PDB file of C-alpha atoms in Angstrom:
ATOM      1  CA  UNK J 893      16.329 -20.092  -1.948  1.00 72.00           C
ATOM      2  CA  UNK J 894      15.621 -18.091   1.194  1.00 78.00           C
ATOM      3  CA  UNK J 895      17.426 -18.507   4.423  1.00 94.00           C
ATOM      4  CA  UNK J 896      15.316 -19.821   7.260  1.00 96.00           C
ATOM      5  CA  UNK J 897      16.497 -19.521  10.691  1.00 96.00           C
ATOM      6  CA  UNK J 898      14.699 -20.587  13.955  1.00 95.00           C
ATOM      7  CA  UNK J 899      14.252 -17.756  16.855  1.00 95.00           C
ATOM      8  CA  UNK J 900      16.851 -19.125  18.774  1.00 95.00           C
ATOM      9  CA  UNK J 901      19.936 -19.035  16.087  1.00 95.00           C
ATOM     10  CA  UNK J 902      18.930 -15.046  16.065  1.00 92.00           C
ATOM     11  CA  UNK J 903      19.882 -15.158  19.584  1.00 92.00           C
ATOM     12  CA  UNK J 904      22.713 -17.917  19.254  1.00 96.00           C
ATOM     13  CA  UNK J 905      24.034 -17.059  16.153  1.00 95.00           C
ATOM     14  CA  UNK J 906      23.780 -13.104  15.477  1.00 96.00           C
ATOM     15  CA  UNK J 907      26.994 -12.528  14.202  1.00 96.00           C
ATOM     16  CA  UNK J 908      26.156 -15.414  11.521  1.00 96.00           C
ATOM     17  CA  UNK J 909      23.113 -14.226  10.544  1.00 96.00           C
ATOM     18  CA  UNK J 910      24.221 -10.444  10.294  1.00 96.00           C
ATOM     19  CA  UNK J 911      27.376 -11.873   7.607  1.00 95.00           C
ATOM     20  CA  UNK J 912      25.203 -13.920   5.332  1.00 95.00           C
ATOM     21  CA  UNK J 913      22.487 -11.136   5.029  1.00 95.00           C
ATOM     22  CA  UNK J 914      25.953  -8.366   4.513  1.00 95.00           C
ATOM     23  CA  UNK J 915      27.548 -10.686   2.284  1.00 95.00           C
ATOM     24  CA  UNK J 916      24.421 -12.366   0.215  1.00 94.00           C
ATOM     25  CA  UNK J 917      22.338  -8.973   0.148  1.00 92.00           C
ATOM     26  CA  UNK J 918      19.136 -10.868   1.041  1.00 92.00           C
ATOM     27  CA  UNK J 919      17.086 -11.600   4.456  1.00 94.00           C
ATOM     28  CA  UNK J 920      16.969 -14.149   6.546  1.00 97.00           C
ATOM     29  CA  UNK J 921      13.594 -15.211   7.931  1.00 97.00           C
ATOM     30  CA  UNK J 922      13.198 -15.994  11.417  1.00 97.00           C
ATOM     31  CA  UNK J 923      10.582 -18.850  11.974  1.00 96.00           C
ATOM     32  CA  UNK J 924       8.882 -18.562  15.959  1.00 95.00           C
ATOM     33  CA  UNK J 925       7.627 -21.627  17.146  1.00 94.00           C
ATOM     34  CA  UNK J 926       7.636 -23.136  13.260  1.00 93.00           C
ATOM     35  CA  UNK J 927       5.834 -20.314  12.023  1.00 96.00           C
ATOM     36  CA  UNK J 928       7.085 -16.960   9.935  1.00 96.00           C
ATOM     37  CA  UNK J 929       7.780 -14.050  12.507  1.00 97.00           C
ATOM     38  CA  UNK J 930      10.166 -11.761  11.066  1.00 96.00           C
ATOM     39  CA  UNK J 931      12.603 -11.164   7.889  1.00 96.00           C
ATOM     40  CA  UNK J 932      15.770  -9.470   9.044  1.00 96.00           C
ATOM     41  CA  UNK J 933      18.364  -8.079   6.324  1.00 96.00           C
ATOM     42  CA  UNK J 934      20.968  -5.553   6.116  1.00 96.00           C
ATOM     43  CA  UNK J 935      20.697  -2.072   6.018  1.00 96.00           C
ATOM     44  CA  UNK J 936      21.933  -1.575   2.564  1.00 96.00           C
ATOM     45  CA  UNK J 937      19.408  -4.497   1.380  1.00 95.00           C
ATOM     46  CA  UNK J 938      16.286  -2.503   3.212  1.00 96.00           C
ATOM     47  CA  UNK J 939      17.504   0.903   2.365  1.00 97.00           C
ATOM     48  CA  UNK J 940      17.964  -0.544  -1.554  1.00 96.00           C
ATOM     49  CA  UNK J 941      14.282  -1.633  -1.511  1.00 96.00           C
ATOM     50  CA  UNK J 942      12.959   0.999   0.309  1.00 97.00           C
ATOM     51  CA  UNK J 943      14.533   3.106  -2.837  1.00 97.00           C
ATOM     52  CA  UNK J 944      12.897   1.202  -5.104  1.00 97.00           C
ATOM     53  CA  UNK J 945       9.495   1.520  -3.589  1.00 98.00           C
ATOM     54  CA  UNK J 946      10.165   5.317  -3.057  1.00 98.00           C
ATOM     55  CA  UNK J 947      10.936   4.999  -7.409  1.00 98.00           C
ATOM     56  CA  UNK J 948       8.242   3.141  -7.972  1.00 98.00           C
ATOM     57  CA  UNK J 949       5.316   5.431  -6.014  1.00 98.00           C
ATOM     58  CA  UNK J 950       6.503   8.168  -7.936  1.00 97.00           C
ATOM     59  CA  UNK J 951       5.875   6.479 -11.217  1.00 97.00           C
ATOM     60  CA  UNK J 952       2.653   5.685 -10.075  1.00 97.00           C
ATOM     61  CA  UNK J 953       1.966   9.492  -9.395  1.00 97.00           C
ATOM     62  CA  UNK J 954       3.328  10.643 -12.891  1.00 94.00           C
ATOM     63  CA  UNK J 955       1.347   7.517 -14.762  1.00 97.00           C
ATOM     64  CA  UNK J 956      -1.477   8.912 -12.795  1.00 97.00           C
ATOM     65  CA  UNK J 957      -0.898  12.793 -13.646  1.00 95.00           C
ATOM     66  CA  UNK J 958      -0.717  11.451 -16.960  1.00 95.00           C
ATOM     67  CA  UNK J 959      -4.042   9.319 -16.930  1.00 96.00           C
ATOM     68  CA  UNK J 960      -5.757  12.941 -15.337  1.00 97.00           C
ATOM     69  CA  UNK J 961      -4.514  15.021 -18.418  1.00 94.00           C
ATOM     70  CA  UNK J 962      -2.288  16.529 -15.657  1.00 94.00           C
ATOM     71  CA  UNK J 963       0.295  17.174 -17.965  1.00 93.00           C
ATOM     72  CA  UNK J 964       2.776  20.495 -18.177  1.00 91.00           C
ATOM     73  CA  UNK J 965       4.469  21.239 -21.599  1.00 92.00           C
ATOM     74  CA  UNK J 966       7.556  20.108 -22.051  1.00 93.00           C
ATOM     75  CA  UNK J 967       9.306  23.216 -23.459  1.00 94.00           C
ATOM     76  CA  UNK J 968       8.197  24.580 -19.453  1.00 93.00           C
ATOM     77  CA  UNK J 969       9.483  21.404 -17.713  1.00 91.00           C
ATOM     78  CA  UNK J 970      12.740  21.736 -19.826  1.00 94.00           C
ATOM     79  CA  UNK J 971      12.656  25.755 -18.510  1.00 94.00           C
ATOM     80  CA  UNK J 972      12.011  24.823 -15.006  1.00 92.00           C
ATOM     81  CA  UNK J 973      14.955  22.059 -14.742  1.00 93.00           C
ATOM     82  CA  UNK J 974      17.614  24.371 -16.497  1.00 94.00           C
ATOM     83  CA  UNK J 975      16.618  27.258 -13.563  1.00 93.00           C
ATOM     84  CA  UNK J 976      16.444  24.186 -10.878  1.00 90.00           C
ATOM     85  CA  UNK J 977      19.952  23.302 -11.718  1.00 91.00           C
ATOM     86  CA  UNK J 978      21.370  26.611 -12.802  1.00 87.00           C
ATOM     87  CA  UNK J 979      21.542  26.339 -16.380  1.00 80.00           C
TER      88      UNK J 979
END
């Protein structure tokens, strides 16, 4: 269930918001004047799901490259990673 916090516990109540979203690894939303304003979460959270979405775009591209017949054999990708990592 998601934490909702009025505007005025952000300003009250930092330090309390800041250890639940360390400690539960999920956002608080801030409600501003009984309406959604912002989500606020920890940097680890954003920069975990900001990895993901970085993951996920590039899957995208490949499924894409894929769908195009963009394709590269795989006995050249093998040759290209072994010289990329110095094999």
């Amino acid at each position: 269930m998601p934490a909702i916090r009025k505007s005025a516990d952000l300003r009250n109540n930092y330090s309390e918001i800041s250890e639940f979203c360390h400690n539960y690894r999920e956002p608080v939303f801030i409600t501003k004047n009984g309406q959604g304003d912002l989500a606020i979460m920890g940097i680890e959270t954003y920069e975990e799901i900001n990895g993901r979405l970085e993951l996920y775009q590039k899957i995208l591209i490949g499924l894409t490259q894929i769908k195009n017949g963009e394709t590269v054999p795989e006995e050249t990708m093998m040759t290209k990673i072994k010289q990329y990592a110095g094999l």
